[in-house]
PDB file of C-alpha atoms in Angstrom:
ATOM      1  CA  MET A   1     116.724 141.753 141.706  1.00 75.00           C
ATOM      2  CA  LEU A   2     117.751 144.765 143.804  1.00 82.00           C
ATOM      3  CA  PRO A   3     114.631 146.990 144.221  1.00 82.00           C
ATOM      4  CA  HIS A   4     114.751 150.783 144.016  1.00 88.00           C
ATOM      5  CA  ALA A   5     114.201 150.924 147.787  1.00 86.00           C
ATOM      6  CA  GLY A   6     117.444 149.017 148.351  1.00 88.00           C
ATOM      7  CA  THR A   7     118.146 146.214 150.778  1.00 89.00           C
ATOM      8  CA  ASP A   8     116.195 147.823 153.630  1.00 88.00           C
ATOM      9  CA  SER A   9     112.852 146.776 152.155  1.00 92.00           C
ATOM     10  CA  ARG A  10     110.259 144.019 152.250  1.00 91.00           C
ATOM     11  CA  ILE A  11     110.838 143.327 148.552  1.00 91.00           C
ATOM     12  CA  TRP A  12     114.521 142.605 149.164  1.00 92.00           C
ATOM     13  CA  ASP A  13     113.679 140.311 152.074  1.00 91.00           C
ATOM     14  CA  ASP A  14     111.241 138.416 149.853  1.00 90.00           C
ATOM     15  CA  VAL A  15     113.865 138.005 147.116  1.00 92.00           C
ATOM     16  CA  VAL A  16     116.403 136.670 149.615  1.00 93.00           C
ATOM     17  CA  ARG A  17     113.817 134.268 151.029  1.00 91.00           C
ATOM     18  CA  LEU A  18     112.926 133.075 147.523  1.00 92.00           C
ATOM     19  CA  GLY A  19     116.585 132.345 146.794  1.00 94.00           C
ATOM     20  CA  ALA A  20     116.858 130.297 149.977  1.00 94.00           C
ATOM     21  CA  ASP A  21     113.682 128.381 149.127  1.00 93.00           C
ATOM     22  CA  LEU A  22     114.901 127.577 145.624  1.00 94.00           C
ATOM     23  CA  LYS A  23     118.158 126.267 147.047  1.00 95.00           C
ATOM     24  CA  ALA A  24     116.217 124.078 149.509  1.00 95.00           C
ATOM     25  CA  LEU A  25     114.096 122.713 146.644  1.00 96.00           C
ATOM     26  CA  ALA A  26     117.013 121.968 144.303  1.00 96.00           C
ATOM     27  CA  GLU A  27     116.496 118.206 144.530  1.00 96.00           C
ATOM     28  CA  VAL A  28     112.983 118.572 143.066  1.00 96.00           C
ATOM     29  CA  ARG A  29     114.535 119.413 139.697  1.00 95.00           C
ATOM     30  CA  GLY A  30     113.859 116.659 137.176  1.00 94.00           C
ATOM     31  CA  SER A  31     110.738 115.371 138.919  1.00 95.00           C
ATOM     32  CA  GLU A  32     107.524 115.035 136.906  1.00 94.00           C
ATOM     33  CA  SER A  33     103.843 115.676 137.462  1.00 93.00           C
ATOM     34  CA  ALA A  34     101.845 112.752 138.832  1.00 93.00           C
ATOM     35  CA  ALA A  35      98.536 114.132 137.473  1.00 95.00           C
ATOM     36  CA  ARG A  36      96.133 111.629 135.931  1.00 96.00           C
ATOM     37  CA  VAL A  37      93.892 114.289 134.386  1.00 98.00           C
ATOM     38  CA  ALA A  38      94.769 116.463 131.402  1.00 98.00           C
ATOM     39  CA  ILE A  39      93.012 119.434 129.848  1.00 98.00           C
ATOM     40  CA  VAL A  40      93.616 120.100 126.161  1.00 98.00           C
ATOM     41  CA  TRP A  41      94.764 123.636 125.368  1.00 98.00           C
ATOM     42  CA  ASP A  42      95.444 124.857 121.841  1.00 98.00           C
ATOM     43  CA  TRP A  43      96.261 128.419 120.801  1.00 97.00           C
ATOM     44  CA  ASP A  44      95.007 128.020 117.239  1.00 97.00           C
ATOM     45  CA  ALA A  45      91.669 126.716 118.526  1.00 98.00           C
ATOM     46  CA  ARG A  46      91.426 129.699 120.865  1.00 97.00           C
ATOM     47  CA  TRP A  47      92.056 132.142 118.029  1.00 97.00           C
ATOM     48  CA  ALA A  48      89.539 130.426 115.738  1.00 97.00           C
ATOM     49  CA  LEU A  49      86.782 130.201 118.364  1.00 97.00           C
ATOM     50  CA  GLU A  50      86.826 133.956 118.913  1.00 96.00           C
ATOM     51  CA  LEU A  51      86.664 134.998 115.246  1.00 95.00           C
ATOM     52  CA  PRO A  52      83.798 137.401 114.471  1.00 94.00           C
ATOM     53  CA  SER A  53      82.367 134.820 112.043  1.00 92.00           C
ATOM     54  CA  GLN A  54      81.289 132.501 114.886  1.00 95.00           C
ATOM     55  CA  PRO A  55      77.552 131.899 115.377  1.00 95.00           C
ATOM     56  CA  SER A  56      77.861 133.406 118.872  1.00 96.00           C
ATOM     57  CA  GLY A  57      79.921 136.362 119.989  1.00 94.00           C
ATOM     58  CA  GLU A  58      79.687 135.189 123.604  1.00 96.00           C
ATOM     59  CA  LEU A  59      82.213 132.355 123.313  1.00 96.00           C
ATOM     60  CA  ARG A  60      85.479 132.914 125.174  1.00 97.00           C
ATOM     61  CA  TYR A  61      87.978 130.077 124.972  1.00 98.00           C
ATOM     62  CA  GLN A  62      89.826 130.877 128.175  1.00 97.00           C
ATOM     63  CA  ASP A  63      86.562 131.222 130.123  1.00 98.00           C
ATOM     64  CA  LEU A  64      85.393 127.788 128.980  1.00 98.00           C
ATOM     65  CA  VAL A  65      88.676 126.154 129.940  1.00 98.00           C
ATOM     66  CA  ARG A  66      88.704 127.919 133.313  1.00 98.00           C
ATOM     67  CA  ASP A  67      85.116 126.836 134.031  1.00 98.00           C
ATOM     68  CA  TRP A  68      86.059 123.174 133.496  1.00 98.00           C
ATOM     69  CA  TYR A  69      89.305 123.473 135.435  1.00 98.00           C
ATOM     70  CA  ALA A  70      87.870 125.199 138.516  1.00 96.00           C
ATOM     71  CA  PRO A  71      85.835 122.289 139.970  1.00 96.00           C
ATOM     72  CA  LEU A  72      88.797 119.935 139.602  1.00 96.00           C
ATOM     73  CA  TRP A  73      91.044 122.413 141.404  1.00 94.00           C
ATOM     74  CA  ARG A  74      88.482 122.788 144.193  1.00 93.00           C
ATOM     75  CA  ALA A  75      88.262 118.990 144.490  1.00 93.00           C
ATOM     76  CA  GLY A  76      92.039 118.758 144.928  1.00 92.00           C
ATOM     77  CA  VAL A  77      92.623 116.983 141.620  1.00 95.00           C
ATOM     78  CA  ALA A  78      95.888 117.863 139.868  1.00 94.00           C
ATOM     79  CA  VAL A  79      95.644 118.702 136.172  1.00 96.00           C
ATOM     80  CA  ASP A  80      98.195 118.903 133.362  1.00 97.00           C
ATOM     81  CA  PHE A  81      97.653 120.956 130.206  1.00 98.00           C
ATOM     82  CA  VAL A  82      98.453 119.221 126.931  1.00 98.00           C
ATOM     83  CA  SER A  83      98.174 119.792 123.193  1.00 98.00           C
ATOM     84  CA  PRO A  84      95.731 117.778 121.037  1.00 98.00           C
ATOM     85  CA  GLY A  85      98.668 115.916 119.510  1.00 97.00           C
ATOM     86  CA  SER A  86     100.472 115.129 122.781  1.00 96.00           C
ATOM     87  CA  PRO A  87     102.258 111.763 122.417  1.00 94.00           C
ATOM     88  CA  ASN A  88     101.881 110.877 126.120  1.00 90.00           C
ATOM     89  CA  LEU A  89      98.131 110.713 126.675  1.00 96.00           C
ATOM     90  CA  ASP A  90      98.305 107.153 127.971  1.00 94.00           C
ATOM     91  CA  ARG A  91      99.725 108.456 131.251  1.00 94.00           C
ATOM     92  CA  TYR A  92      96.289 109.969 131.965  1.00 97.00           C
ATOM     93  CA  ARG A  93      93.033 108.335 132.935  1.00 96.00           C
ATOM     94  CA  LEU A  94      90.909 111.329 131.953  1.00 98.00           C
ATOM     95  CA  VAL A  95      91.372 113.879 129.164  1.00 98.00           C
ATOM     96  CA  LEU A  96      89.104 116.929 129.043  1.00 98.00           C
ATOM     97  CA  VAL A  97      88.497 118.960 125.900  1.00 98.00           C
ATOM     98  CA  PRO A  98      86.447 121.980 127.031  1.00 98.00           C
ATOM     99  CA  SER A  99      86.689 123.668 123.640  1.00 97.00           C
ATOM    100  CA  LEU A 100      88.473 122.614 120.463  1.00 98.00           C
ATOM    101  CA  TYR A 101      86.645 124.233 117.556  1.00 98.00           C
ATOM    102  CA  LEU A 102      89.745 123.882 115.356  1.00 98.00           C
ATOM    103  CA  VAL A 103      91.781 120.681 115.291  1.00 98.00           C
ATOM    104  CA  ASP A 104      93.866 118.953 112.638  1.00 98.00           C
ATOM    105  CA  ASP A 105      93.363 115.304 111.655  1.00 98.00           C
ATOM    106  CA  ALA A 106      96.362 114.114 113.655  1.00 98.00           C
ATOM    107  CA  GLY A 107      95.192 115.803 116.861  1.00 98.00           C
ATOM    108  CA  ALA A 108      91.646 114.508 116.457  1.00 98.00           C
ATOM    109  CA  ALA A 109      92.930 110.982 115.816  1.00 97.00           C
ATOM    110  CA  ASN A 110      95.204 111.179 118.858  1.00 98.00           C
ATOM    111  CA  LEU A 111      92.307 112.066 121.152  1.00 97.00           C
ATOM    112  CA  THR A 112      90.047 109.468 119.547  1.00 96.00           C
ATOM    113  CA  ASN A 113      92.678 106.765 119.972  1.00 95.00           C
ATOM    114  CA  PHE A 114      93.013 107.668 123.641  1.00 96.00           C
ATOM    115  CA  ALA A 115      89.330 106.866 124.123  1.00 95.00           C
ATOM    116  CA  GLU A 116      89.511 103.759 121.954  1.00 93.00           C
ATOM    117  CA  ARG A 117      92.321 102.433 124.161  1.00 93.00           C
ATOM    118  CA  GLY A 118      90.150 102.708 127.263  1.00 94.00           C
ATOM    119  CA  GLY A 119      90.716 106.261 128.471  1.00 96.00           C
ATOM    120  CA  THR A 120      87.877 108.607 129.377  1.00 97.00           C
ATOM    121  CA  LEU A 121      87.493 111.496 126.938  1.00 98.00           C
ATOM    122  CA  VAL A 122      85.172 114.460 127.574  1.00 98.00           C
ATOM    123  CA  VAL A 123      84.487 116.926 124.758  1.00 98.00           C
ATOM    124  CA  GLY A 124      82.726 120.281 124.994  1.00 98.00           C
ATOM    125  CA  PHE A 125      80.292 121.796 122.496  1.00 98.00           C
ATOM    126  CA  HIS A 126      81.329 123.253 119.136  1.00 97.00           C
ATOM    127  CA  SER A 127      84.500 121.153 119.023  1.00 98.00           C
ATOM    128  CA  GLY A 128      86.023 119.423 116.007  1.00 98.00           C
ATOM    129  CA  ALA A 129      84.075 121.616 113.603  1.00 97.00           C
ATOM    130  CA  VAL A 130      86.965 122.775 111.391  1.00 98.00           C
ATOM    131  CA  ASP A 131      90.407 121.576 110.341  1.00 98.00           C
ATOM    132  CA  GLU A 132      93.692 123.444 110.765  1.00 97.00           C
ATOM    133  CA  ASN A 133      92.813 125.647 107.760  1.00 96.00           C
ATOM    134  CA  CYS A 134      89.453 126.594 109.300  1.00 96.00           C
ATOM    135  CA  HIS A 135      87.628 124.525 106.679  1.00 97.00           C
ATOM    136  CA  ILE A 136      84.339 123.068 107.934  1.00 96.00           C
ATOM    137  CA  ARG A 137      84.232 119.293 108.319  1.00 97.00           C
ATOM    138  CA  LEU A 138      81.174 118.150 106.419  1.00 96.00           C
ATOM    139  CA  GLY A 139      78.682 115.565 107.646  1.00 95.00           C
ATOM    140  CA  GLY A 140      77.438 117.268 110.790  1.00 96.00           C
ATOM    141  CA  TYR A 141      78.826 118.335 114.140  1.00 97.00           C
ATOM    142  CA  PRO A 142      80.872 117.774 116.266  1.00 97.00           C
ATOM    143  CA  GLY A 143      82.886 117.112 113.152  1.00 96.00           C
ATOM    144  CA  ALA A 144      86.080 115.203 113.874  1.00 98.00           C
ATOM    145  CA  PHE A 145      84.605 113.727 117.089  1.00 98.00           C
ATOM    146  CA  ARG A 146      81.226 112.475 115.806  1.00 97.00           C
ATOM    147  CA  ASP A 147      82.188 108.826 115.673  1.00 96.00           C
ATOM    148  CA  VAL A 148      84.067 108.524 118.952  1.00 96.00           C
ATOM    149  CA  LEU A 149      81.311 110.381 120.817  1.00 97.00           C
ATOM    150  CA  GLY A 150      78.471 108.533 119.101  1.00 97.00           C
ATOM    151  CA  VAL A 151      76.423 111.671 118.377  1.00 98.00           C
ATOM    152  CA  ARG A 152      75.505 113.822 115.388  1.00 98.00           C
ATOM    153  CA  THR A 153      74.285 117.421 115.339  1.00 97.00           C
ATOM    154  CA  ASP A 154      72.678 118.983 112.272  1.00 96.00           C
ATOM    155  CA  GLU A 155      71.824 122.445 113.594  1.00 97.00           C
ATOM    156  CA  LEU A 156      73.275 124.806 116.197  1.00 97.00           C
ATOM    157  CA  PHE A 157      71.167 126.970 118.510  1.00 97.00           C
ATOM    158  CA  PRO A 158      73.396 129.471 120.339  1.00 97.00           C
ATOM    159  CA  LEU A 159      71.635 131.100 123.273  1.00 97.00           C
ATOM    160  CA  LEU A 160      71.237 134.841 123.741  1.00 96.00           C
ATOM    161  CA  PRO A 161      73.322 136.660 126.362  1.00 96.00           C
ATOM    162  CA  GLY A 162      71.847 135.818 129.748  1.00 95.00           C
ATOM    163  CA  GLU A 163      69.447 133.233 128.331  1.00 97.00           C
ATOM    164  CA  ARG A 164      69.202 129.985 130.311  1.00 98.00           C
ATOM    165  CA  VAL A 165      67.613 126.643 129.505  1.00 98.00           C
ATOM    166  CA  GLY A 166      66.703 123.924 131.977  1.00 98.00           C
ATOM    167  CA  LEU A 167      68.329 120.512 132.084  1.00 98.00           C
ATOM    168  CA  THR A 168      66.740 117.291 133.264  1.00 98.00           C
ATOM    169  CA  GLY A 169      68.068 113.775 133.774  1.00 98.00           C
ATOM    170  CA  ASP A 170      71.081 112.657 135.814  1.00 97.00           C
ATOM    171  CA  VAL A 171      71.923 116.207 136.919  1.00 97.00           C
ATOM    172  CA  PRO A 172      71.245 118.216 140.099  1.00 97.00           C
ATOM    173  CA  ALA A 173      67.729 119.538 140.667  1.00 97.00           C
ATOM    174  CA  GLY A 174      67.230 122.929 139.064  1.00 97.00           C
ATOM    175  CA  ALA A 175      70.114 122.432 136.624  1.00 98.00           C
ATOM    176  CA  THR A 176      70.402 125.036 133.886  1.00 98.00           C
ATOM    177  CA  ALA A 177      72.734 125.813 131.003  1.00 98.00           C
ATOM    178  CA  GLY A 178      73.685 128.830 128.935  1.00 98.00           C
ATOM    179  CA  LEU A 179      75.680 130.024 125.918  1.00 98.00           C
ATOM    180  CA  TRP A 180      74.835 127.133 123.631  1.00 98.00           C
ATOM    181  CA  SER A 181      72.424 124.392 122.607  1.00 98.00           C
ATOM    182  CA  GLU A 182      72.173 122.178 119.541  1.00 98.00           C
ATOM    183  CA  ARG A 183      69.856 119.703 117.871  1.00 98.00           C
ATOM    184  CA  LEU A 184      71.656 116.437 118.496  1.00 97.00           C
ATOM    185  CA  ARG A 185      70.731 112.844 117.849  1.00 97.00           C
ATOM    186  CA  LEU A 186      72.254 109.736 119.345  1.00 98.00           C
ATOM    187  CA  ALA A 187      74.375 107.476 117.137  1.00 97.00           C
ATOM    188  CA  GLY A 188      75.704 104.991 119.683  1.00 97.00           C
ATOM    189  CA  ALA A 189      75.752 107.201 122.779  1.00 98.00           C
ATOM    190  CA  GLU A 190      73.219 107.394 125.604  1.00 98.00           C
ATOM    191  CA  ALA A 191      71.596 110.533 126.970  1.00 98.00           C
ATOM    192  CA  VAL A 192      72.682 111.533 130.478  1.00 98.00           C
ATOM    193  CA  ALA A 193      70.760 114.828 130.478  1.00 98.00           C
ATOM    194  CA  THR A 194      68.297 116.503 128.107  1.00 98.00           C
ATOM    195  CA  TYR A 195      67.085 120.054 127.564  1.00 98.00           C
ATOM    196  CA  ALA A 196      63.953 120.643 129.646  1.00 98.00           C
ATOM    197  CA  ASP A 197      62.934 123.710 127.628  1.00 97.00           C
ATOM    198  CA  GLY A 198      64.292 126.158 125.091  1.00 95.00           C
ATOM    199  CA  PRO A 199      64.677 125.807 121.315  1.00 96.00           C
ATOM    200  CA  VAL A 200      65.593 122.090 121.440  1.00 97.00           C
ATOM    201  CA  ALA A 201      63.530 120.865 124.410  1.00 98.00           C
ATOM    202  CA  GLY A 202      63.656 117.081 124.819  1.00 98.00           C
ATOM    203  CA  ILE A 203      66.944 116.744 122.897  1.00 98.00           C
ATOM    204  CA  PRO A 204      70.062 115.230 124.599  1.00 98.00           C
ATOM    205  CA  ALA A 205      72.355 117.849 126.131  1.00 98.00           C
ATOM    206  CA  VAL A 206      74.926 115.588 127.855  1.00 98.00           C
ATOM    207  CA  THR A 207      75.775 112.175 126.429  1.00 98.00           C
ATOM    208  CA  ARG A 208      77.980 109.220 127.267  1.00 98.00           C
ATOM    209  CA  ARG A 209      79.295 106.443 125.043  1.00 97.00           C
ATOM    210  CA  THR A 210      81.027 103.395 126.473  1.00 93.00           C
ATOM    211  CA  ARG A 211      84.399 102.762 124.852  1.00 80.00           C
ATOM    212  CA  GLY A 212      85.754  99.434 126.121  1.00 76.00           C
ATOM    213  CA  SER A 213      86.903 100.057 129.690  1.00 78.00           C
ATOM    214  CA  GLY A 214      86.592 103.817 129.207  1.00 84.00           C
ATOM    215  CA  ALA A 215      84.005 106.275 127.952  1.00 96.00           C
ATOM    216  CA  ALA A 216      83.514 109.254 125.647  1.00 98.00           C
ATOM    217  CA  TRP A 217      81.321 112.095 126.920  1.00 98.00           C
ATOM    218  CA  TYR A 218      79.875 115.067 125.069  1.00 98.00           C
ATOM    219  CA  LEU A 219      78.607 118.262 126.686  1.00 98.00           C
ATOM    220  CA  ALA A 220      76.501 119.910 124.003  1.00 98.00           C
ATOM    221  CA  THR A 221      75.866 122.969 126.162  1.00 98.00           C
ATOM    222  CA  HIS A 222      77.479 124.922 128.991  1.00 98.00           C
ATOM    223  CA  PRO A 223      75.926 123.849 132.321  1.00 98.00           C
ATOM    224  CA  ASP A 224      75.778 126.163 135.316  1.00 98.00           C
ATOM    225  CA  SER A 225      78.764 125.895 137.647  1.00 97.00           C
ATOM    226  CA  THR A 226      77.078 123.554 140.153  1.00 98.00           C
ATOM    227  CA  THR A 227      75.864 121.203 137.435  1.00 98.00           C
ATOM    228  CA  LEU A 228      79.169 121.247 135.571  1.00 98.00           C
ATOM    229  CA  ALA A 229      81.004 120.409 138.800  1.00 98.00           C
ATOM    230  CA  ALA A 230      78.618 117.513 139.476  1.00 98.00           C
ATOM    231  CA  VAL A 231      79.007 116.107 135.967  1.00 98.00           C
ATOM    232  CA  LEU A 232      82.802 116.353 136.027  1.00 98.00           C
ATOM    233  CA  ASP A 233      82.883 114.857 139.528  1.00 97.00           C
ATOM    234  CA  ARG A 234      80.922 111.830 138.321  1.00 97.00           C
ATOM    235  CA  ILE A 235      83.135 111.457 135.272  1.00 97.00           C
ATOM    236  CA  ARG A 236      86.452 111.610 137.123  1.00 96.00           C
ATOM    237  CA  ARG A 237      85.203 109.153 139.779  1.00 96.00           C
ATOM    238  CA  GLU A 238      84.133 106.717 137.066  1.00 95.00           C
ATOM    239  CA  ALA A 239      87.572 107.164 135.500  1.00 95.00           C
ATOM    240  CA  GLY A 240      89.192 106.168 138.789  1.00 94.00           C
ATOM    241  CA  VAL A 241      90.678 109.569 139.568  1.00 96.00           C
ATOM    242  CA  GLN A 242      90.822 110.626 143.205  1.00 94.00           C
ATOM    243  CA  PRO A 243      92.325 113.702 144.880  1.00 93.00           C
ATOM    244  CA  GLU A 244      96.012 113.301 145.690  1.00 90.00           C
ATOM    245  CA  ARG A 245      95.443 113.984 149.405  1.00 91.00           C
ATOM    246  CA  ALA A 246      92.480 115.057 151.542  1.00 91.00           C
ATOM    247  CA  ALA A 247      92.910 118.753 152.333  1.00 92.00           C
ATOM    248  CA  PRO A 248      90.768 121.682 153.498  1.00 92.00           C
ATOM    249  CA  ALA A 249      89.221 124.011 150.941  1.00 91.00           C
ATOM    250  CA  GLY A 250      91.745 126.427 149.508  1.00 92.00           C
ATOM    251  CA  ILE A 251      94.750 124.127 149.926  1.00 94.00           C
ATOM    252  CA  GLU A 252      96.237 123.137 146.572  1.00 94.00           C
ATOM    253  CA  VAL A 253      97.868 119.697 146.603  1.00 94.00           C
ATOM    254  CA  VAL A 254     100.235 118.541 143.856  1.00 94.00           C
ATOM    255  CA  ARG A 255     102.554 115.530 143.847  1.00 95.00           C
ATOM    256  CA  ARG A 256     105.649 115.292 141.685  1.00 95.00           C
ATOM    257  CA  CYS A 257     107.560 112.065 141.128  1.00 95.00           C
ATOM    258  CA  GLY A 258     111.341 111.864 141.180  1.00 94.00           C
ATOM    259  CA  ALA A 259     113.682 108.945 140.610  1.00 90.00           C
ATOM    260  CA  ASP A 260     114.154 108.231 144.319  1.00 92.00           C
ATOM    261  CA  ALA A 261     111.459 110.253 146.077  1.00 96.00           C
ATOM    262  CA  ASP A 262     108.118 111.979 145.604  1.00 96.00           C
ATOM    263  CA  TYR A 263     107.455 115.624 146.459  1.00 97.00           C
ATOM    264  CA  LEU A 264     104.158 116.807 147.898  1.00 97.00           C
ATOM    265  CA  PHE A 265     103.532 120.510 147.251  1.00 97.00           C
ATOM    266  CA  LEU A 266     100.942 122.136 149.518  1.00 96.00           C
ATOM    267  CA  ILE A 267      99.934 125.742 148.805  1.00 96.00           C
ATOM    268  CA  ASP A 268      97.508 127.704 150.971  1.00 96.00           C
ATOM    269  CA  HIS A 269      95.395 129.961 148.768  1.00 95.00           C
ATOM    270  CA  ALA A 270      92.828 130.600 151.521  1.00 93.00           C
ATOM    271  CA  GLY A 271      95.254 132.338 153.863  1.00 94.00           C
ATOM    272  CA  VAL A 272      94.243 130.426 156.986  1.00 93.00           C
ATOM    273  CA  GLY A 273      96.778 127.589 157.171  1.00 93.00           C
ATOM    274  CA  ALA A 274      96.028 123.893 157.549  1.00 93.00           C
ATOM    275  CA  GLU A 275      97.214 120.474 158.663  1.00 95.00           C
ATOM    276  CA  VAL A 276      97.566 117.907 155.870  1.00 95.00           C
ATOM    277  CA  THR A 277      98.486 114.234 156.111  1.00 95.00           C
ATOM    278  CA  ALA A 278     102.126 113.664 155.193  1.00 95.00           C
ATOM    279  CA  ASP A 279     105.229 111.708 156.238  1.00 95.00           C
ATOM    280  CA  GLY A 280     108.770 112.638 155.312  1.00 97.00           C
ATOM    281  CA  VAL A 281     110.920 115.759 155.360  1.00 97.00           C
ATOM    282  CA  GLU A 282     109.591 119.271 154.830  1.00 97.00           C
ATOM    283  CA  LEU A 283     112.215 120.740 152.514  1.00 97.00           C
ATOM    284  CA  LEU A 284     111.715 124.446 153.236  1.00 96.00           C
ATOM    285  CA  THR A 285     112.347 123.999 156.972  1.00 95.00           C
ATOM    286  CA  GLY A 286     114.365 120.767 156.952  1.00 96.00           C
ATOM    287  CA  LYS A 287     112.073 119.315 159.616  1.00 96.00           C
ATOM    288  CA  THR A 288     110.917 115.692 159.720  1.00 97.00           C
ATOM    289  CA  VAL A 289     107.122 115.354 159.626  1.00 95.00           C
ATOM    290  CA  CYS A 290     105.242 112.334 160.948  1.00 96.00           C
ATOM    291  CA  GLY A 291     101.547 111.957 160.261  1.00 95.00           C
ATOM    292  CA  SER A 292     100.872 115.529 159.193  1.00 95.00           C
ATOM    293  CA  VAL A 293     102.521 118.754 158.109  1.00 96.00           C
ATOM    294  CA  THR A 294     101.548 122.321 158.941  1.00 96.00           C
ATOM    295  CA  VAL A 295     100.949 124.552 155.943  1.00 96.00           C
ATOM    296  CA  PRO A 296     101.453 128.137 157.147  1.00 95.00           C
ATOM    297  CA  ALA A 297      98.729 130.699 156.481  1.00 96.00           C
ATOM    298  CA  GLY A 298      99.220 131.967 152.937  1.00 94.00           C
ATOM    299  CA  GLY A 299     102.351 129.842 152.677  1.00 94.00           C
ATOM    300  CA  VAL A 300     103.764 126.680 151.195  1.00 96.00           C
ATOM    301  CA  ALA A 301     105.020 123.319 152.427  1.00 97.00           C
ATOM    302  CA  VAL A 302     106.963 120.827 150.321  1.00 97.00           C
ATOM    303  CA  VAL A 303     107.363 117.330 151.720  1.00 98.00           C
ATOM    304  CA  ARG A 304     109.793 114.732 150.413  1.00 97.00           C
ATOM    305  CA  GLU A 305     108.008 111.378 150.691  1.00 96.00           C
ATOM    306  CA  PRO A 306     108.976 107.792 149.809  1.00 93.00           C
ATOM    307  CA  HIS A 307     108.724 107.151 146.096  1.00 89.00           C
ATOM    308  CA  ARG A 308     105.580 105.427 144.847  1.00 80.00           C
ATOM    309  CA  PRO A 309     106.360 103.917 141.440  1.00 69.00           C
ATOM    310  CA  ALA A 310     103.660 104.321 138.831  1.00 60.00           C
ATOM    311  CA  PRO A 311     103.708 102.940 135.273  1.00 49.00           C
ATOM    312  CA  ARG A 312     103.981 105.593 132.598  1.00 49.00           C
ATOM    313  CA  ASN A 313     101.231 103.767 130.718  1.00 51.00           C
ATOM    314  CA  TRP A 314      98.585 103.046 133.329  1.00 48.00           C
ATOM    315  CA  ARG A 315      96.868 100.558 131.024  1.00 52.00           C
ATOM    316  CA  GLY A 316     100.027  98.459 131.076  1.00 43.00           C
TER     317      GLY A 316
END
């Protein structure tokens, strides 16, 4: 860790400070994320989505995932990333599947069962189409998720680069979408938004199917950022997910749960600093905080707070 400039350098000072911070945070080791939202990430699905044989060369797996993640981050909602076959989905209230073109039967069943047990599942377009061997699932799209979502698509209509279509329904005024559209019919779901124009005008674009105490949503297109944020905001509120702590824009808030205490991580990405509600001990300075903690500009605060027990299976 010794830089070429030696110990008389900013880099060395930063390394020393990092070592001190890690020592101060030693008790955090073993704590776990308290997130109640998960986003499904799968490397095989990413590889398959970007094959040259796809009906659109504009699809970028990482871009789709980032577009769904961004409004949650801005809203102060912590998110975990999980695999389709994760055995611990019941710890979450909301599971998002921005893109999962390729999925095996076990992964598809795992996500379906999550919704059947009362969780809220949200699936993006062109998902579930092929199995782990890239063999098409017959019977219409979205393949492995047709039944749980209550929809069936018989023809895909990818949009040209830069092409936009309007959306109407329970979406913000002036809502548009790009990248993708498809001719979908309802098979148990209800339409939340429809295409206002384009190749499949009048066809459902965003759907919702009630699943017991939860729901299964399908986004058959890629809404503009404002519309996508509004849709995801509605969904996570209906799922009972709230931000961990009210904080100014640009302050990331994450809570981790330990055996005897919780740890509130506050990171200033905006570079202006902030005051955030907290009570406990700020570990990096050792100071007791009552009512609020100061997050330094461009810096971090970590507050040890009293433990709030939460069941691993929230439905229990």
